[in-house]
Amino acid sequence: DAKTTQPPSMDCAEGRAANLPCNHSTISGNEYVYWYRQIHSQGPQYIIHGLKNNETNEMASLIITEDRKSSTLILPHATLRDTAVYYCIARSSGSARQLTFGSGTQLTVLP
Amino acid sequence: DAMVIQNPRYQVTQFGKPVTLSCSQTLNHNVMYWYQQKSSQAPKLLFHYYDKDFNNEADTPDNFQSRRPNTSFCFLDIRSPGLGDAAMYLCATSRVAGLQETQYFGPGTRLLVL
């Protein structure tokens, strides 16, 4: 899996958009970008994933640069419940294997 | 809603007393995983079932075993828990399709060993 780099922490005001960056400059053509988050004392929660195109679902949007070397997860209207550690993972898998979490970004949503 | 369920959320056991953690899923996924997560660390894969095939990670201690009686259920057995086995145990499921494999996690069971 390609190495990913994320800022260790970020703050965001409640109701504002939270933009979480991720660098994956060595990503290969068949690796997807996955985002998970882990709220304290809970299991990791899948958010979104993409390969080349931008993706949007009910939780978030994923913007992937054209060269695929970086991406941004956008939470359009952050709430206090979005406070969590967010993990960006670059991965391809044609088989079942470990999901490798890096250090992630601690997002704190402030009232 | 389709989901991954883990019971109980908190489990207390005594040093050396066998304990079983359970996981069930309504996603009809063919792969089920067990991860161990210790405080302030990333989840670490113990083993997984791909359909009925059991796959153990090389560094998983023999003290940890697993059973998958059917597609929906998977159990983690700790034969003789030590103090170092206190952790959050996470069950995850996935369906492998091409180069994509999205894992969905349960809420976890926090194990305390006295």
mmCIF file of C-alpha atoms in Angstrom:
data_model
loop_
_atom_site.group_PDB
_atom_site.id
_atom_site.type_symbol
_atom_site.label_atom_id
_atom_site.label_comp_id
_atom_site.label_asym_id
_atom_site.label_seq_id
_atom_site.Cartn_x
_atom_site.Cartn_y
_atom_site.Cartn_z
ATOM 1 C CA ASP A 1 0.000 0.000 0.000
ATOM 2 C CA ALA A 2 1.248 3.478 -0.807
ATOM 3 C CA LYS A 3 2.342 5.611 2.121
ATOM 4 C CA THR A 4 -0.047 8.400 3.062
ATOM 5 C CA THR A 5 0.726 11.584 4.975
ATOM 6 C CA GLN A 6 -1.852 13.556 6.942
ATOM 7 C CA PRO A 7 -1.588 16.496 9.350
ATOM 8 C CA PRO A 8 -1.753 15.236 12.945
ATOM 9 C CA SER A 9 -4.544 17.565 13.983
ATOM 10 C CA MET A 10 -7.060 20.102 12.719
ATOM 11 C CA ASP A 11 -9.813 22.227 14.210
ATOM 12 C CA CYS A 12 -13.059 23.219 12.538
ATOM 13 C CA ALA A 13 -15.929 25.401 13.670
ATOM 14 C CA GLU A 14 -19.285 23.704 13.985
ATOM 15 C CA GLY A 15 -21.405 24.211 10.876
ATOM 16 C CA ARG A 16 -18.426 24.990 8.673
ATOM 17 C CA ALA A 17 -16.875 22.697 6.099
ATOM 18 C CA ALA A 18 -14.005 20.535 7.297
ATOM 19 C CA ASN A 19 -11.366 19.904 4.636
ATOM 20 C CA LEU A 20 -8.960 17.124 5.521
ATOM 21 C CA PRO A 21 -5.942 16.738 3.244
ATOM 22 C CA CYS A 22 -3.988 13.590 2.454
ATOM 23 C CA ASN A 23 -0.800 13.175 0.481
ATOM 24 C CA HIS A 24 -0.201 9.893 -1.373
ATOM 25 C CA SER A 25 2.462 10.839 -3.890
ATOM 26 C CA THR A 26 3.586 7.236 -4.538
ATOM 27 C CA ILE A 27 0.120 5.843 -5.188
ATOM 28 C CA SER A 28 -0.038 3.321 -8.005
ATOM 29 C CA GLY A 29 -2.646 3.174 -10.736
ATOM 30 C CA ASN A 30 -4.687 0.382 -9.195
ATOM 31 C CA GLU A 31 -4.785 1.751 -5.649
ATOM 32 C CA TYR A 32 -7.957 3.283 -4.332
ATOM 33 C CA VAL A 33 -8.049 6.041 -1.738
ATOM 34 C CA TYR A 34 -10.158 5.077 1.272
ATOM 35 C CA TRP A 35 -11.218 7.257 4.178
ATOM 36 C CA TYR A 36 -12.240 5.944 7.576
ATOM 37 C CA ARG A 37 -12.785 7.651 10.883
ATOM 38 C CA GLN A 38 -12.661 6.431 14.443
ATOM 39 C CA ILE A 39 -14.581 8.154 17.171
ATOM 40 C CA HIS A 40 -13.141 7.571 20.605
ATOM 41 C CA SER A 41 -13.775 4.038 21.916
ATOM 42 C CA GLN A 42 -15.737 2.972 18.817
ATOM 43 C CA GLY A 43 -14.882 0.834 15.801
ATOM 44 C CA PRO A 44 -13.546 2.507 12.648
ATOM 45 C CA GLN A 45 -16.274 3.782 10.360
ATOM 46 C CA TYR A 46 -16.006 3.658 6.582
ATOM 47 C CA ILE A 47 -16.652 7.061 5.004
ATOM 48 C CA ILE A 48 -15.894 6.984 1.293
ATOM 49 C CA HIS A 49 -13.425 5.767 -1.321
ATOM 50 C CA GLY A 50 -12.430 6.619 -4.875
ATOM 51 C CA LEU A 51 -9.978 5.856 -7.637
ATOM 52 C CA LYS A 52 -9.757 8.829 -10.005
ATOM 53 C CA ASN A 53 -13.016 10.704 -10.042
ATOM 54 C CA ASN A 54 -14.404 12.834 -7.280
ATOM 55 C CA GLU A 55 -16.955 11.011 -5.156
ATOM 56 C CA THR A 56 -19.810 12.128 -2.937
ATOM 57 C CA ASN A 57 -22.088 10.272 -0.577
ATOM 58 C CA GLU A 58 -24.357 11.171 2.311
ATOM 59 C CA MET A 59 -21.423 11.577 4.678
ATOM 60 C CA ALA A 60 -18.741 13.388 2.703
ATOM 61 C CA SER A 61 -17.105 14.314 -0.575
ATOM 62 C CA LEU A 62 -13.747 13.076 -1.797
ATOM 63 C CA ILE A 63 -11.716 15.239 -4.132
ATOM 64 C CA ILE A 64 -8.754 13.516 -5.823
ATOM 65 C CA THR A 65 -6.250 15.601 -7.758
ATOM 66 C CA GLU A 66 -5.781 14.834 -11.418
ATOM 67 C CA ASP A 67 -2.299 13.376 -10.825
ATOM 68 C CA ARG A 68 -3.765 11.337 -7.917
ATOM 69 C CA LYS A 69 -0.919 12.369 -5.624
ATOM 70 C CA SER A 70 -3.209 13.926 -3.075
ATOM 71 C CA SER A 71 -6.823 14.057 -2.013
ATOM 72 C CA THR A 72 -9.140 15.995 0.283
ATOM 73 C CA LEU A 73 -12.017 14.707 2.340
ATOM 74 C CA ILE A 74 -14.731 17.293 2.786
ATOM 75 C CA LEU A 75 -17.343 17.213 5.528
ATOM 76 C CA PRO A 76 -19.676 19.938 4.270
ATOM 77 C CA HIS A 77 -21.277 20.981 7.572
ATOM 78 C CA ALA A 78 -19.248 19.671 10.473
ATOM 79 C CA THR A 79 -21.010 18.858 13.738
ATOM 80 C CA LEU A 80 -19.617 18.101 17.170
ATOM 81 C CA ARG A 81 -20.228 14.398 16.463
ATOM 82 C CA ASP A 82 -17.713 14.546 13.631
ATOM 83 C CA THR A 83 -14.888 14.922 16.152
ATOM 84 C CA ALA A 84 -12.760 11.851 15.478
ATOM 85 C CA VAL A 85 -9.476 10.586 14.064
ATOM 86 C CA TYR A 86 -9.690 10.461 10.262
ATOM 87 C CA TYR A 87 -7.582 7.974 8.334
ATOM 88 C CA CYS A 88 -6.639 8.140 4.674
ATOM 89 C CA ILE A 89 -5.546 4.774 3.239
ATOM 90 C CA ALA A 90 -4.252 4.020 -0.249
ATOM 91 C CA ARG A 91 -4.852 0.418 -1.125
ATOM 92 C CA SER A 92 -5.605 -2.089 -3.790
ATOM 93 C CA SER A 93 -6.811 -5.513 -2.992
ATOM 94 C CA GLY A 94 -7.961 -8.441 -4.959
ATOM 95 C CA SER A 95 -7.952 -10.494 -1.813
ATOM 96 C CA ALA A 96 -8.765 -10.202 1.854
ATOM 97 C CA ARG A 97 -5.971 -8.726 3.929
ATOM 98 C CA GLN A 98 -5.171 -6.279 6.713
ATOM 99 C CA LEU A 99 -6.392 -2.713 6.465
ATOM 100 C CA THR A 100 -3.375 -0.662 7.525
ATOM 101 C CA PHE A 101 -4.171 2.499 9.450
ATOM 102 C CA GLY A 102 -1.574 5.242 9.660
ATOM 103 C CA SER A 103 -1.512 7.948 12.301
ATOM 104 C CA GLY A 104 -4.460 9.881 10.877
ATOM 105 C CA THR A 105 -5.730 13.391 11.578
ATOM 106 C CA GLN A 106 -7.446 14.250 14.838
ATOM 107 C CA LEU A 107 -10.301 16.526 13.806
ATOM 108 C CA THR A 108 -11.828 18.565 16.599
ATOM 109 C CA VAL A 109 -15.078 20.356 15.824
ATOM 110 C CA LEU A 110 -15.447 23.377 18.054
ATOM 111 C CA PRO A 111 -18.779 24.826 19.183
ATOM 112 C CA ASP B 1 -30.058 -1.562 8.350
ATOM 113 C CA ALA B 2 -27.348 -3.970 7.284
ATOM 114 C CA MET B 3 -24.633 -3.988 9.878
ATOM 115 C CA VAL B 4 -21.890 -5.658 11.882
ATOM 116 C CA ILE B 5 -22.883 -6.455 15.442
ATOM 117 C CA GLN B 6 -20.597 -7.256 18.332
ATOM 118 C CA ASN B 7 -21.689 -8.465 21.728
ATOM 119 C CA PRO B 8 -21.049 -7.660 24.417
ATOM 120 C CA ARG B 9 -19.633 -4.142 24.141
ATOM 121 C CA TYR B 10 -17.677 -4.670 27.355
ATOM 122 C CA GLN B 11 -16.369 -7.988 28.663
ATOM 123 C CA VAL B 12 -14.584 -8.593 31.943
ATOM 124 C CA THR B 13 -12.715 -11.844 32.489
ATOM 125 C CA GLN B 14 -10.204 -13.206 34.929
ATOM 126 C CA PHE B 15 -6.591 -13.952 34.226
ATOM 127 C CA GLY B 16 -6.432 -17.403 32.614
ATOM 128 C CA LYS B 17 -10.212 -17.837 32.275
ATOM 129 C CA PRO B 18 -11.328 -18.600 28.696
ATOM 130 C CA VAL B 19 -13.486 -15.988 27.050
ATOM 131 C CA THR B 20 -15.416 -15.837 23.777
ATOM 132 C CA LEU B 21 -16.321 -12.713 21.872
ATOM 133 C CA SER B 22 -18.988 -12.808 19.198
ATOM 134 C CA CYS B 23 -19.648 -11.042 15.929
ATOM 135 C CA SER B 24 -22.558 -11.253 13.537
ATOM 136 C CA GLN B 25 -23.283 -9.551 10.252
ATOM 137 C CA THR B 26 -26.317 -8.921 8.090
ATOM 138 C CA LEU B 27 -24.289 -7.768 5.071
ATOM 139 C CA ASN B 28 -23.864 -11.293 3.643
ATOM 140 C CA HIS B 29 -20.158 -10.613 3.197
ATOM 141 C CA ASN B 30 -17.833 -13.505 2.488
ATOM 142 C CA VAL B 31 -14.908 -12.251 4.588
ATOM 143 C CA MET B 32 -14.878 -11.725 8.346
ATOM 144 C CA TYR B 33 -11.911 -10.287 10.244
ATOM 145 C CA TRP B 34 -10.804 -9.978 13.831
ATOM 146 C CA TYR B 35 -8.569 -7.069 14.814
ATOM 147 C CA GLN B 36 -7.020 -6.226 18.158
ATOM 148 C CA GLN B 37 -6.606 -2.566 19.074
ATOM 149 C CA LYS B 38 -4.670 -1.529 22.142
ATOM 150 C CA SER B 39 -4.804 1.944 23.596
ATOM 151 C CA SER B 40 -3.434 4.654 21.284
ATOM 152 C CA GLN B 41 -2.441 2.082 18.667
ATOM 153 C CA ALA B 42 -3.763 1.204 15.230
ATOM 154 C CA PRO B 43 -5.897 -1.930 14.824
ATOM 155 C CA LYS B 44 -3.834 -5.068 14.255
ATOM 156 C CA LEU B 45 -5.223 -7.979 12.267
ATOM 157 C CA LEU B 46 -5.322 -11.292 14.147
ATOM 158 C CA PHE B 47 -6.923 -13.496 11.492
ATOM 159 C CA HIS B 48 -9.721 -13.655 8.973
ATOM 160 C CA TYR B 49 -12.100 -16.085 7.346
ATOM 161 C CA TYR B 50 -12.528 -15.991 3.602
ATOM 162 C CA ASP B 51 -15.715 -18.000 3.278
ATOM 163 C CA LYS B 52 -14.820 -21.115 5.285
ATOM 164 C CA ASP B 53 -11.068 -20.749 4.860
ATOM 165 C CA PHE B 54 -9.261 -19.627 7.993
ATOM 166 C CA ASN B 55 -6.222 -17.346 7.553
ATOM 167 C CA ASN B 56 -4.034 -16.686 10.561
ATOM 168 C CA GLU B 57 -1.575 -13.795 10.704
ATOM 169 C CA ALA B 58 1.973 -15.025 11.305
ATOM 170 C CA ASP B 59 2.418 -13.222 14.613
ATOM 171 C CA THR B 60 -0.969 -14.028 16.158
ATOM 172 C CA PRO B 61 -0.411 -15.922 19.405
ATOM 173 C CA ASP B 62 -1.751 -19.488 19.683
ATOM 174 C CA ASN B 63 -3.845 -18.273 22.592
ATOM 175 C CA PHE B 64 -6.232 -16.736 20.066
ATOM 176 C CA GLN B 65 -8.572 -18.950 18.054
ATOM 177 C CA SER B 66 -11.581 -18.332 15.881
ATOM 178 C CA ARG B 67 -14.670 -20.140 14.643
ATOM 179 C CA ARG B 68 -17.073 -19.315 11.853
ATOM 180 C CA PRO B 69 -20.021 -21.709 12.011
ATOM 181 C CA ASN B 70 -21.889 -19.984 9.179
ATOM 182 C CA THR B 71 -21.728 -16.907 6.942
ATOM 183 C CA SER B 72 -23.293 -14.615 9.518
ATOM 184 C CA PHE B 73 -21.391 -15.441 12.694
ATOM 185 C CA CYS B 74 -17.773 -15.429 13.767
ATOM 186 C CA PHE B 75 -16.293 -15.991 17.226
ATOM 187 C CA LEU B 76 -13.001 -15.043 18.828
ATOM 188 C CA ASP B 77 -11.840 -17.413 21.554
ATOM 189 C CA ILE B 78 -9.075 -16.434 23.953
ATOM 190 C CA ARG B 79 -8.028 -19.640 25.681
ATOM 191 C CA SER B 80 -6.056 -18.203 28.582
ATOM 192 C CA PRO B 81 -6.273 -14.415 28.702
ATOM 193 C CA GLY B 82 -3.316 -12.564 30.098
ATOM 194 C CA LEU B 83 -3.162 -8.997 31.307
ATOM 195 C CA GLY B 84 -1.590 -8.034 27.981
ATOM 196 C CA ASP B 85 -4.685 -9.191 26.111
ATOM 197 C CA ALA B 86 -6.766 -6.356 27.490
ATOM 198 C CA ALA B 87 -7.770 -4.398 24.404
ATOM 199 C CA MET B 88 -10.584 -3.460 22.057
ATOM 200 C CA TYR B 89 -11.456 -6.335 19.738
ATOM 201 C CA LEU B 90 -12.903 -5.309 16.419
ATOM 202 C CA CYS B 91 -14.803 -7.456 13.986
ATOM 203 C CA ALA B 92 -14.954 -6.372 10.351
ATOM 204 C CA THR B 93 -16.528 -7.784 7.206
ATOM 205 C CA SER B 94 -16.009 -7.278 3.506
ATOM 206 C CA ARG B 95 -16.873 -8.591 0.096
ATOM 207 C CA VAL B 96 -13.863 -8.844 -2.168
ATOM 208 C CA ALA B 97 -14.736 -7.565 -5.671
ATOM 209 C CA GLY B 98 -11.973 -6.888 -8.168
ATOM 210 C CA LEU B 99 -9.445 -4.452 -6.722
ATOM 211 C CA GLN B 100 -11.891 -2.958 -4.258
ATOM 212 C CA GLU B 101 -12.379 -4.295 -0.795
ATOM 213 C CA THR B 102 -14.252 -2.116 1.656
ATOM 214 C CA GLN B 103 -14.160 -3.327 5.240
ATOM 215 C CA TYR B 104 -17.025 -2.490 7.568
ATOM 216 C CA PHE B 105 -16.359 -2.590 11.281
ATOM 217 C CA GLY B 106 -18.506 -3.380 14.247
ATOM 218 C CA PRO B 107 -18.543 -1.207 17.373
ATOM 219 C CA GLY B 108 -15.957 -3.392 19.101
ATOM 220 C CA THR B 109 -15.802 -5.316 22.361
ATOM 221 C CA ARG B 110 -13.559 -3.879 25.049
ATOM 222 C CA LEU B 111 -11.973 -6.697 27.046
ATOM 223 C CA LEU B 112 -10.755 -6.158 30.570
ATOM 224 C CA VAL B 113 -8.636 -8.863 32.212
ATOM 225 C CA LEU B 114 -8.477 -8.862 35.998
#
